[in-house]
PDB file of C-alpha atoms in Angstrom:
ATOM      1  CA  MET H   1       9.605  10.187 -24.186  1.00 80.00           C
ATOM      2  CA  ASP H   2      10.722   6.619 -23.503  1.00 91.00           C
ATOM      3  CA  TYR H   3      13.888   7.457 -21.590  1.00 94.00           C
ATOM      4  CA  LEU H   4      14.611   3.821 -20.734  1.00 94.00           C
ATOM      5  CA  SER H   5      14.740   2.726 -24.352  1.00 94.00           C
ATOM      6  CA  LYS H   6      16.728   5.790 -25.369  1.00 94.00           C
ATOM      7  CA  TYR H   7      19.489   4.962 -22.891  1.00 95.00           C
ATOM      8  CA  GLY H   8      19.174   1.185 -23.125  1.00 92.00           C
ATOM      9  CA  PHE H   9      18.341   0.903 -19.438  1.00 91.00           C
ATOM     10  CA  GLN H  10      17.923  -2.671 -18.224  1.00 89.00           C
ATOM     11  CA  LEU H  11      18.168  -3.787 -14.618  1.00 85.00           C
ATOM     12  CA  SER H  12      17.846  -7.199 -13.030  1.00 86.00           C
ATOM     13  CA  GLU H  13      16.716  -6.697  -9.450  1.00 87.00           C
ATOM     14  CA  LYS H  14      18.233 -10.066  -8.561  1.00 89.00           C
ATOM     15  CA  GLU H  15      21.633  -9.071  -9.960  1.00 88.00           C
ATOM     16  CA  MET H  16      21.394  -5.705  -8.214  1.00 89.00           C
ATOM     17  CA  ALA H  17      20.672  -7.380  -4.869  1.00 91.00           C
ATOM     18  CA  GLU H  18      23.589  -9.781  -5.331  1.00 92.00           C
ATOM     19  CA  HIS H  19      25.941  -6.914  -6.250  1.00 90.00           C
ATOM     20  CA  LEU H  20      24.865  -4.878  -3.226  1.00 92.00           C
ATOM     21  CA  GLU H  21      25.369  -7.898  -0.988  1.00 92.00           C
ATOM     22  CA  ARG H  22      28.918  -8.344  -2.301  1.00 91.00           C
ATOM     23  CA  LEU H  23      29.662  -4.655  -1.763  1.00 89.00           C
ATOM     24  CA  ALA H  24      28.353  -4.834   1.812  1.00 89.00           C
ATOM     25  CA  SER H  25      30.611  -7.789   2.585  1.00 89.00           C
ATOM     26  CA  ASN H  26      33.691  -5.842   1.434  1.00 87.00           C
ATOM     27  CA  MET H  27      32.959  -2.522   3.139  1.00 88.00           C
ATOM     28  CA  ASP H  28      35.296  -3.067   6.079  1.00 88.00           C
ATOM     29  CA  ALA H  29      38.289  -2.875   3.742  1.00 88.00           C
ATOM     30  CA  MET H  30      37.221   0.645   2.769  1.00 90.00           C
ATOM     31  CA  ALA H  31      37.006   1.898   6.347  1.00 94.00           C
ATOM     32  CA  THR H  32      40.230   3.902   6.463  1.00 96.00           C
ATOM     33  CA  VAL H  33      40.997   7.333   7.890  1.00 97.00           C
ATOM     34  CA  ASP H  34      41.644   8.659   4.391  1.00 97.00           C
ATOM     35  CA  THR H  35      38.259   7.432   3.173  1.00 97.00           C
ATOM     36  CA  TYR H  36      36.481   8.926   6.170  1.00 98.00           C
ATOM     37  CA  LYS H  37      38.202  12.264   5.593  1.00 98.00           C
ATOM     38  CA  THR H  38      37.189  12.251   1.947  1.00 98.00           C
ATOM     39  CA  LEU H  39      33.601  11.441   2.965  1.00 98.00           C
ATOM     40  CA  PHE H  40      33.795  14.395   5.364  1.00 98.00           C
ATOM     41  CA  SER H  41      34.689  16.636   2.423  1.00 98.00           C
ATOM     42  CA  LEU H  42      31.611  15.418   0.512  1.00 98.00           C
ATOM     43  CA  MET H  43      29.094  16.528   3.130  1.00 98.00           C
ATOM     44  CA  ASP H  44      26.410  19.096   2.448  1.00 98.00           C
ATOM     45  CA  LEU H  45      25.868  19.919   6.126  1.00 98.00           C
ATOM     46  CA  THR H  46      22.135  20.472   6.308  1.00 98.00           C
ATOM     47  CA  THR H  47      19.732  22.298   8.577  1.00 98.00           C
ATOM     48  CA  LEU H  48      16.159  22.426   7.304  1.00 98.00           C
ATOM     49  CA  LYS H  49      14.079  22.954  10.412  1.00 97.00           C
ATOM     50  CA  SER H  50      11.073  25.187  10.923  1.00 97.00           C
ATOM     51  CA  SER H  51      12.930  26.587  13.930  1.00 98.00           C
ATOM     52  CA  ASP H  52      15.974  27.723  11.907  1.00 98.00           C
ATOM     53  CA  THR H  53      16.919  31.375  12.407  1.00 98.00           C
ATOM     54  CA  PRO H  54      19.719  33.567  11.073  1.00 98.00           C
ATOM     55  CA  ALA H  55      21.492  33.063  14.406  1.00 98.00           C
ATOM     56  CA  SER H  56      21.253  29.253  14.328  1.00 98.00           C
ATOM     57  CA  VAL H  57      22.481  29.101  10.731  1.00 98.00           C
ATOM     58  CA  ALA H  58      25.357  31.471  11.551  1.00 98.00           C
ATOM     59  CA  LYS H  59      26.281  29.228  14.507  1.00 98.00           C
ATOM     60  CA  LEU H  60      26.534  26.187  12.224  1.00 98.00           C
ATOM     61  CA  VAL H  61      28.713  28.078   9.742  1.00 98.00           C
ATOM     62  CA  SER H  62      30.883  29.289  12.616  1.00 98.00           C
ATOM     63  CA  LYS H  63      31.399  25.677  13.668  1.00 97.00           C
ATOM     64  CA  VAL H  64      32.614  24.818  10.186  1.00 98.00           C
ATOM     65  CA  ASN H  65      34.908  27.860  10.200  1.00 98.00           C
ATOM     66  CA  SER H  66      36.508  26.653  13.427  1.00 97.00           C
ATOM     67  CA  LEU H  67      37.499  23.300  11.916  1.00 97.00           C
ATOM     68  CA  ALA H  68      40.710  24.762  10.488  1.00 94.00           C
ATOM     69  CA  ARG H  69      41.773  25.782  13.990  1.00 96.00           C
ATOM     70  CA  GLU H  70      40.602  22.771  16.005  1.00 97.00           C
ATOM     71  CA  TYR H  71      41.136  19.997  13.434  1.00 97.00           C
ATOM     72  CA  PRO H  72      43.692  21.391  10.970  1.00 97.00           C
ATOM     73  CA  SER H  73      44.151  18.090   9.118  1.00 97.00           C
ATOM     74  CA  TYR H  74      40.466  17.922   8.168  1.00 98.00           C
ATOM     75  CA  PRO H  75      39.099  19.067   4.808  1.00 97.00           C
ATOM     76  CA  LEU H  76      36.216  21.509   4.623  1.00 97.00           C
ATOM     77  CA  PRO H  77      32.762  20.039   4.072  1.00 98.00           C
ATOM     78  CA  ALA H  78      31.454  20.764   0.592  1.00 98.00           C
ATOM     79  CA  SER H  79      28.673  23.100   1.689  1.00 98.00           C
ATOM     80  CA  VAL H  80      26.121  24.204   4.239  1.00 98.00           C
ATOM     81  CA  CYS H  81      22.587  23.514   2.998  1.00 98.00           C
ATOM     82  CA  VAL H  82      19.744  25.729   4.212  1.00 98.00           C
ATOM     83  CA  TYR H  83      16.404  27.193   3.216  1.00 98.00           C
ATOM     84  CA  PRO H  84      16.798  29.831   0.479  1.00 98.00           C
ATOM     85  CA  ASN H  85      16.150  32.787   2.771  1.00 98.00           C
ATOM     86  CA  PHE H  86      19.358  31.909   4.649  1.00 98.00           C
ATOM     87  CA  ALA H  87      21.710  31.806   1.654  1.00 98.00           C
ATOM     88  CA  SER H  88      23.008  35.283   2.439  1.00 98.00           C
ATOM     89  CA  VAL H  89      23.768  34.242   6.030  1.00 98.00           C
ATOM     90  CA  VAL H  90      26.008  31.402   4.871  1.00 98.00           C
ATOM     91  CA  VAL H  91      27.780  33.668   2.376  1.00 98.00           C
ATOM     92  CA  LYS H  92      28.330  36.359   4.996  1.00 98.00           C
ATOM     93  CA  GLU H  93      29.517  34.081   7.793  1.00 98.00           C
ATOM     94  CA  ARG H  94      31.738  31.583   5.953  1.00 98.00           C
ATOM     95  CA  SER H  95      35.476  32.129   6.206  1.00 97.00           C
ATOM     96  CA  LYS H  96      36.247  30.571   2.825  1.00 97.00           C
ATOM     97  CA  PRO H  97      34.264  30.679  -0.440  1.00 97.00           C
ATOM     98  CA  GLU H  98      35.176  27.004  -0.969  1.00 97.00           C
ATOM     99  CA  LEU H  99      32.441  26.285   1.597  1.00 98.00           C
ATOM    100  CA  HIS H 100      29.480  26.599  -0.725  1.00 98.00           C
ATOM    101  CA  ALA H 101      26.096  28.005   0.165  1.00 98.00           C
ATOM    102  CA  THR H 102      23.575  25.363  -0.881  1.00 98.00           C
ATOM    103  CA  VAL H 103      19.841  25.974  -0.676  1.00 98.00           C
ATOM    104  CA  VAL H 104      16.680  24.005  -1.344  1.00 98.00           C
ATOM    105  CA  ALA H 105      14.103  25.576  -3.641  1.00 98.00           C
ATOM    106  CA  SER H 106      11.089  24.839  -5.893  1.00 97.00           C
ATOM    107  CA  CYS H 107       8.759  24.878  -2.886  1.00 97.00           C
ATOM    108  CA  PHE H 108      10.742  22.197  -1.090  1.00 98.00           C
ATOM    109  CA  PRO H 109       9.916  19.534  -0.044  1.00 97.00           C
ATOM    110  CA  SER H 110       6.524  18.905  -1.674  1.00 97.00           C
ATOM    111  CA  THR H 111       7.065  21.056  -4.819  1.00 96.00           C
ATOM    112  CA  GLN H 112       3.298  21.503  -4.789  1.00 97.00           C
ATOM    113  CA  SER H 113       2.768  25.037  -6.036  1.00 97.00           C
ATOM    114  CA  PHE H 114       2.446  27.054  -9.211  1.00 97.00           C
ATOM    115  CA  PRO H 115       5.347  26.670 -11.663  1.00 97.00           C
ATOM    116  CA  GLU H 116       5.795  30.449 -11.711  1.00 97.00           C
ATOM    117  CA  VAL H 117       6.235  30.469  -7.924  1.00 98.00           C
ATOM    118  CA  LYS H 118       8.868  27.742  -8.118  1.00 98.00           C
ATOM    119  CA  GLU H 119      10.729  29.559 -10.877  1.00 98.00           C
ATOM    120  CA  LEU H 120      10.742  32.819  -8.940  1.00 98.00           C
ATOM    121  CA  GLU H 121      12.026  31.128  -5.789  1.00 98.00           C
ATOM    122  CA  CYS H 122      14.848  29.553  -7.811  1.00 98.00           C
ATOM    123  CA  ARG H 123      15.825  32.938  -9.259  1.00 98.00           C
ATOM    124  CA  MET H 124      15.713  34.587  -5.839  1.00 98.00           C
ATOM    125  CA  ALA H 125      17.871  31.836  -4.352  1.00 98.00           C
ATOM    126  CA  VAL H 126      20.627  32.524  -6.879  1.00 98.00           C
ATOM    127  CA  ARG H 127      20.206  36.281  -6.451  1.00 97.00           C
ATOM    128  CA  SER H 128      20.641  35.836  -2.687  1.00 97.00           C
ATOM    129  CA  GLY H 129      24.039  34.231  -3.168  1.00 98.00           C
ATOM    130  CA  ALA H 130      23.413  30.483  -3.427  1.00 98.00           C
ATOM    131  CA  ASP H 131      26.274  28.609  -5.085  1.00 98.00           C
ATOM    132  CA  GLU H 132      24.159  25.466  -5.370  1.00 98.00           C
ATOM    133  CA  VAL H 133      20.395  24.911  -5.530  1.00 98.00           C
ATOM    134  CA  ASP H 134      18.637  21.615  -4.816  1.00 98.00           C
ATOM    135  CA  ILE H 135      15.217  21.519  -6.487  1.00 98.00           C
ATOM    136  CA  VAL H 136      12.557  18.809  -6.312  1.00 98.00           C
ATOM    137  CA  LEU H 137      11.205  16.838  -9.249  1.00 98.00           C
ATOM    138  CA  PRO H 138       7.674  18.159  -9.995  1.00 98.00           C
ATOM    139  CA  LEU H 139       5.981  15.302  -8.177  1.00 97.00           C
ATOM    140  CA  ALA H 140       2.338  15.995  -9.021  1.00 97.00           C
ATOM    141  CA  GLU H 141       3.078  15.864 -12.731  1.00 98.00           C
ATOM    142  CA  PHE H 142       5.538  12.983 -12.579  1.00 98.00           C
ATOM    143  CA  LEU H 143       3.390  10.726 -10.397  1.00 97.00           C
ATOM    144  CA  SER H 144       0.446  11.423 -12.711  1.00 97.00           C
ATOM    145  CA  GLY H 145       2.492  10.197 -15.660  1.00 96.00           C
ATOM    146  CA  ASP H 146       2.659  13.643 -17.268  1.00 97.00           C
ATOM    147  CA  TYR H 147       6.374  13.415 -17.959  1.00 97.00           C
ATOM    148  CA  GLU H 148       6.334  16.166 -20.551  1.00 96.00           C
ATOM    149  CA  SER H 149       5.027  18.728 -18.038  1.00 97.00           C
ATOM    150  CA  ALA H 150       7.436  17.513 -15.364  1.00 98.00           C
ATOM    151  CA  GLU H 151      10.433  17.933 -17.667  1.00 97.00           C
ATOM    152  CA  THR H 152       9.171  21.295 -18.920  1.00 98.00           C
ATOM    153  CA  GLN H 153       9.044  22.581 -15.338  1.00 98.00           C
ATOM    154  CA  LEU H 154      12.515  21.249 -14.587  1.00 98.00           C
ATOM    155  CA  ARG H 155      13.948  22.955 -17.659  1.00 98.00           C
ATOM    156  CA  MET H 156      12.173  26.196 -16.784  1.00 98.00           C
ATOM    157  CA  MET H 157      13.653  26.256 -13.273  1.00 98.00           C
ATOM    158  CA  ILE H 158      17.129  25.210 -14.359  1.00 98.00           C
ATOM    159  CA  ASP H 159      17.229  27.678 -17.248  1.00 98.00           C
ATOM    160  CA  ALA H 160      16.037  30.443 -14.912  1.00 98.00           C
ATOM    161  CA  MET H 161      18.851  29.738 -12.469  1.00 98.00           C
ATOM    162  CA  ARG H 162      21.493  29.574 -15.181  1.00 98.00           C
ATOM    163  CA  SER H 163      20.227  32.867 -16.618  1.00 98.00           C
ATOM    164  CA  GLU H 164      20.171  34.542 -13.203  1.00 98.00           C
ATOM    165  CA  ALA H 165      23.675  33.349 -12.376  1.00 98.00           C
ATOM    166  CA  ALA H 166      25.009  34.488 -15.776  1.00 98.00           C
ATOM    167  CA  SER H 167      23.549  37.951 -15.206  1.00 98.00           C
ATOM    168  CA  LEU H 168      25.628  38.096 -12.007  1.00 97.00           C
ATOM    169  CA  SER H 169      28.758  36.754 -13.758  1.00 98.00           C
ATOM    170  CA  ARG H 170      28.537  33.599 -11.697  1.00 97.00           C
ATOM    171  CA  SER H 171      27.678  29.953 -12.153  1.00 97.00           C
ATOM    172  CA  VAL H 172      25.320  27.746 -10.162  1.00 98.00           C
ATOM    173  CA  ILE H 173      25.302  24.014  -9.453  1.00 98.00           C
ATOM    174  CA  VAL H 174      21.845  22.467  -9.774  1.00 98.00           C
ATOM    175  CA  LYS H 175      20.786  19.234  -8.079  1.00 98.00           C
ATOM    176  CA  VAL H 176      17.425  17.599  -8.793  1.00 98.00           C
ATOM    177  CA  ILE H 177      15.851  15.656  -5.922  1.00 98.00           C
ATOM    178  CA  LEU H 178      13.931  12.647  -7.236  1.00 98.00           C
ATOM    179  CA  GLU H 179      12.226  11.697  -3.946  1.00 98.00           C
ATOM    180  CA  THR H 180      12.894   8.044  -4.726  1.00 98.00           C
ATOM    181  CA  GLY H 181      10.865   6.790  -1.774  1.00 97.00           C
ATOM    182  CA  LEU H 182       7.712   7.892  -3.589  1.00 97.00           C
ATOM    183  CA  LEU H 183       8.687   6.494  -7.002  1.00 96.00           C
ATOM    184  CA  GLN H 184       8.391   2.845  -5.903  1.00 86.00           C
ATOM    185  CA  THR H 185       9.757   0.991  -8.947  1.00 94.00           C
ATOM    186  CA  PRO H 186      13.244   0.802 -10.495  1.00 95.00           C
ATOM    187  CA  GLU H 187      11.763   1.894 -13.825  1.00 96.00           C
ATOM    188  CA  SER H 188      10.201   4.988 -12.282  1.00 97.00           C
ATOM    189  CA  ILE H 189      13.457   5.928 -10.524  1.00 97.00           C
ATOM    190  CA  ALA H 190      15.364   5.429 -13.777  1.00 97.00           C
ATOM    191  CA  THR H 191      12.864   7.512 -15.752  1.00 98.00           C
ATOM    192  CA  ALA H 192      13.159  10.357 -13.235  1.00 98.00           C
ATOM    193  CA  SER H 193      16.962  10.097 -13.323  1.00 98.00           C
ATOM    194  CA  PHE H 194      17.202  10.394 -17.102  1.00 98.00           C
ATOM    195  CA  MET H 195      14.578  13.163 -17.191  1.00 98.00           C
ATOM    196  CA  ALA H 196      16.509  15.258 -14.667  1.00 98.00           C
ATOM    197  CA  MET H 197      19.812  14.755 -16.451  1.00 98.00           C
ATOM    198  CA  GLU H 198      18.311  15.641 -19.840  1.00 98.00           C
ATOM    199  CA  ALA H 199      16.809  18.779 -18.275  1.00 98.00           C
ATOM    200  CA  GLY H 200      20.318  19.901 -17.309  1.00 98.00           C
ATOM    201  CA  ALA H 201      20.870  18.720 -13.727  1.00 98.00           C
ATOM    202  CA  ASP H 202      24.473  18.755 -12.514  1.00 98.00           C
ATOM    203  CA  PHE H 203      23.560  16.203  -9.835  1.00 98.00           C
ATOM    204  CA  ILE H 204      20.664  13.878  -9.189  1.00 98.00           C
ATOM    205  CA  LYS H 205      19.756  13.416  -5.544  1.00 98.00           C
ATOM    206  CA  THR H 206      17.791  10.678  -3.798  1.00 98.00           C
ATOM    207  CA  SER H 207      15.531  12.400  -1.314  1.00 98.00           C
ATOM    208  CA  THR H 208      14.360  15.439   0.603  1.00 98.00           C
ATOM    209  CA  GLY H 209      14.662  13.639   3.930  1.00 96.00           C
ATOM    210  CA  LYS H 210      11.049  14.614   4.592  1.00 95.00           C
ATOM    211  CA  VAL H 211       9.185  11.429   3.584  1.00 95.00           C
ATOM    212  CA  ASP H 212       8.947   7.961   5.131  1.00 93.00           C
ATOM    213  CA  VAL H 213      11.512   6.312   2.822  1.00 92.00           C
ATOM    214  CA  ASN H 214      14.589   8.315   1.917  1.00 95.00           C
ATOM    215  CA  ALA H 215      17.999   7.222   0.598  1.00 95.00           C
ATOM    216  CA  THR H 216      18.396   3.467   0.160  1.00 96.00           C
ATOM    217  CA  PRO H 217      21.214   1.395  -1.348  1.00 96.00           C
ATOM    218  CA  GLY H 218      18.810   0.151  -4.028  1.00 96.00           C
ATOM    219  CA  SER H 219      17.758   3.591  -5.201  1.00 97.00           C
ATOM    220  CA  ALA H 220      21.398   4.739  -5.174  1.00 97.00           C
ATOM    221  CA  TYR H 221      22.428   1.764  -7.289  1.00 96.00           C
ATOM    222  CA  ILE H 222      19.714   2.488  -9.860  1.00 97.00           C
ATOM    223  CA  MET H 223      20.556   6.195 -10.037  1.00 98.00           C
ATOM    224  CA  CYS H 224      24.291   5.540 -10.394  1.00 98.00           C
ATOM    225  CA  SER H 225      23.581   2.997 -13.133  1.00 97.00           C
ATOM    226  CA  CYS H 226      21.578   5.674 -14.965  1.00 98.00           C
ATOM    227  CA  ILE H 227      24.378   8.201 -14.526  1.00 98.00           C
ATOM    228  CA  ARG H 228      26.782   5.679 -16.054  1.00 97.00           C
ATOM    229  CA  SER H 229      24.450   5.050 -19.028  1.00 97.00           C
ATOM    230  CA  PHE H 230      23.934   8.793 -19.531  1.00 97.00           C
ATOM    231  CA  TYR H 231      27.685   9.409 -19.484  1.00 98.00           C
ATOM    232  CA  GLU H 232      28.352   6.621 -21.963  1.00 96.00           C
ATOM    233  CA  LYS H 233      25.780   8.049 -24.386  1.00 96.00           C
ATOM    234  CA  THR H 234      26.424  11.794 -23.971  1.00 97.00           C
ATOM    235  CA  GLY H 235      29.940  12.154 -22.549  1.00 98.00           C
ATOM    236  CA  ARG H 236      28.600  14.395 -19.748  1.00 98.00           C
ATOM    237  CA  ARG H 237      29.392  13.486 -16.155  1.00 98.00           C
ATOM    238  CA  VAL H 238      26.501  14.044 -13.742  1.00 98.00           C
ATOM    239  CA  GLY H 239      26.986  13.855  -9.982  1.00 98.00           C
ATOM    240  CA  PHE H 240      25.157  11.742  -7.410  1.00 98.00           C
ATOM    241  CA  LYS H 241      23.894  12.928  -4.021  1.00 98.00           C
ATOM    242  CA  ALA H 242      22.519  10.628  -1.341  1.00 98.00           C
ATOM    243  CA  ALA H 243      20.387  12.307   1.312  1.00 98.00           C
ATOM    244  CA  GLY H 244      17.963  11.326   4.027  1.00 96.00           C
ATOM    245  CA  GLY H 245      18.808   9.034   6.947  1.00 94.00           C
ATOM    246  CA  ILE H 246      22.587   8.988   6.456  1.00 97.00           C
ATOM    247  CA  SER H 247      23.784   9.346  10.036  1.00 96.00           C
ATOM    248  CA  THR H 248      26.666   6.902  10.606  1.00 97.00           C
ATOM    249  CA  SER H 249      30.068   6.272   9.084  1.00 97.00           C
ATOM    250  CA  LYS H 250      28.802   2.874   7.975  1.00 96.00           C
ATOM    251  CA  ASP H 251      25.918   4.520   6.104  1.00 96.00           C
ATOM    252  CA  ALA H 252      28.353   6.820   4.314  1.00 97.00           C
ATOM    253  CA  LEU H 253      30.671   3.939   3.432  1.00 97.00           C
ATOM    254  CA  CYS H 254      27.751   2.108   1.846  1.00 96.00           C
ATOM    255  CA  TYR H 255      27.172   4.933  -0.657  1.00 97.00           C
ATOM    256  CA  TRP H 256      30.920   5.319  -1.197  1.00 97.00           C
ATOM    257  CA  ALA H 257      31.057   1.628  -2.138  1.00 96.00           C
ATOM    258  CA  ILE H 258      28.139   1.937  -4.574  1.00 97.00           C
ATOM    259  CA  VAL H 259      29.507   5.035  -6.309  1.00 98.00           C
ATOM    260  CA  SER H 260      32.977   3.493  -6.547  1.00 96.00           C
ATOM    261  CA  ALA H 261      31.685   0.196  -7.952  1.00 95.00           C
ATOM    262  CA  VAL H 262      29.137   1.564 -10.431  1.00 96.00           C
ATOM    263  CA  LEU H 263      30.718   4.842 -11.513  1.00 97.00           C
ATOM    264  CA  GLY H 264      34.398   4.450 -10.700  1.00 97.00           C
ATOM    265  CA  LYS H 265      37.024   6.310  -8.713  1.00 96.00           C
ATOM    266  CA  GLU H 266      36.712   9.475 -10.824  1.00 97.00           C
ATOM    267  CA  TRP H 267      33.323  10.070  -9.201  1.00 98.00           C
ATOM    268  CA  LEU H 268      34.726   9.969  -5.655  1.00 98.00           C
ATOM    269  CA  CYS H 269      35.152  13.733  -5.350  1.00 98.00           C
ATOM    270  CA  ARG H 270      33.022  16.665  -4.232  1.00 98.00           C
ATOM    271  CA  GLU H 271      32.458  17.737  -7.838  1.00 98.00           C
ATOM    272  CA  LEU H 272      30.530  14.499  -8.523  1.00 98.00           C
ATOM    273  CA  PHE H 273      29.502  12.945  -5.199  1.00 98.00           C
ATOM    274  CA  ARG H 274      27.737  14.477  -2.200  1.00 98.00           C
ATOM    275  CA  LEU H 275      26.083  13.391   1.016  1.00 98.00           C
ATOM    276  CA  GLY H 276      23.195  15.462   2.361  1.00 98.00           C
ATOM    277  CA  VAL H 277      23.477  15.120   6.130  1.00 97.00           C
ATOM    278  CA  SER H 278      22.599  16.685   9.445  1.00 95.00           C
ATOM    279  CA  ARG H 279      24.118  14.119  11.845  1.00 94.00           C
ATOM    280  CA  LEU H 280      26.925  12.372   9.960  1.00 97.00           C
ATOM    281  CA  GLY H 281      29.719  14.809  10.818  1.00 97.00           C
ATOM    282  CA  ASN H 282      30.180  13.661  14.418  1.00 98.00           C
ATOM    283  CA  SER H 283      30.147   9.989  13.409  1.00 98.00           C
ATOM    284  CA  LEU H 284      32.834  10.490  10.759  1.00 98.00           C
ATOM    285  CA  MET H 285      34.961  12.515  13.174  1.00 98.00           C
ATOM    286  CA  SER H 286      34.608   9.774  15.784  1.00 98.00           C
ATOM    287  CA  SER H 287      35.739   7.170  13.247  1.00 97.00           C
ATOM    288  CA  ILE H 288      38.712   9.327  12.240  1.00 97.00           C
ATOM    289  CA  GLU H 289      39.770  10.090  15.814  1.00 97.00           C
ATOM    290  CA  GLY H 290      39.096   6.609  17.204  1.00 96.00           C
ATOM    291  CA  ASN H 291      36.969   7.980  20.048  1.00 97.00           C
ATOM    292  CA  ALA H 292      33.633   9.703  20.510  1.00 97.00           C
ATOM    293  CA  VAL H 293      33.596  13.260  19.135  1.00 96.00           C
ATOM    294  CA  VAL H 294      30.714  15.714  19.496  1.00 96.00           C
ATOM    295  CA  PHE H 295      31.712  18.714  17.416  1.00 96.00           C
ATOM    296  CA  PHE H 296      28.571  19.741  15.502  1.00 95.00           C
TER     297      PHE H 296
END
């Protein structure tokens, strides 16, 4: 399918660069305590290390639980993001269900396995208690130009998760990771964005954080432009998640500025905008408090 023609996607890289430059020059005006606190509430606090254990995941969740006591004016982060075998740990240890259990699945991060294996892992993730599942675009198929197979796999995984959640009288939020650093061209990023949204993604996400190039302002701008085009054609709002290399308050403000400019203020909420992070929390807290904070 020619997704770009279907959605009338056109992008001038020169205009994009000029727009991003203007946004960067105005970022200081956005750097308020209220903005930083909202950005804090958009975090999917992430630990995806080979050394993760039930105890280390429980310790991270315990830290989040203690926010209400130590920093009562702070909002909860949106979720804790872990490997799928730790979903039950997050669910067990969290003090409030508003802190979602997010997991990665589909043989993250490479997605290089049999489709049946990816589907089963997605089902098991939901069965284990995941509120949200971040799956990876089938990269072997997509990079080979076999878009039909890539979309078929996405639909299979997403449908499996919806079915599993329905059987448990629950719902599940699905994010599709495009791995934009491997897609190389604006057209390829746009094609992947529209494919994921047509397959049923609730969010599209930049990166796994496991390749050389992860989230960039350019890829975010393209993805948000696609989300806008998709919304204008279908009436369905899809969320945006930036992930990979977002470690400072300035980084977070950059994506806030892009989402605000391209998609509008209605997207500046946890239902439609997320940041996948492992180090950002301390930087945002330091910006809010006006001094160095090491909490996480």
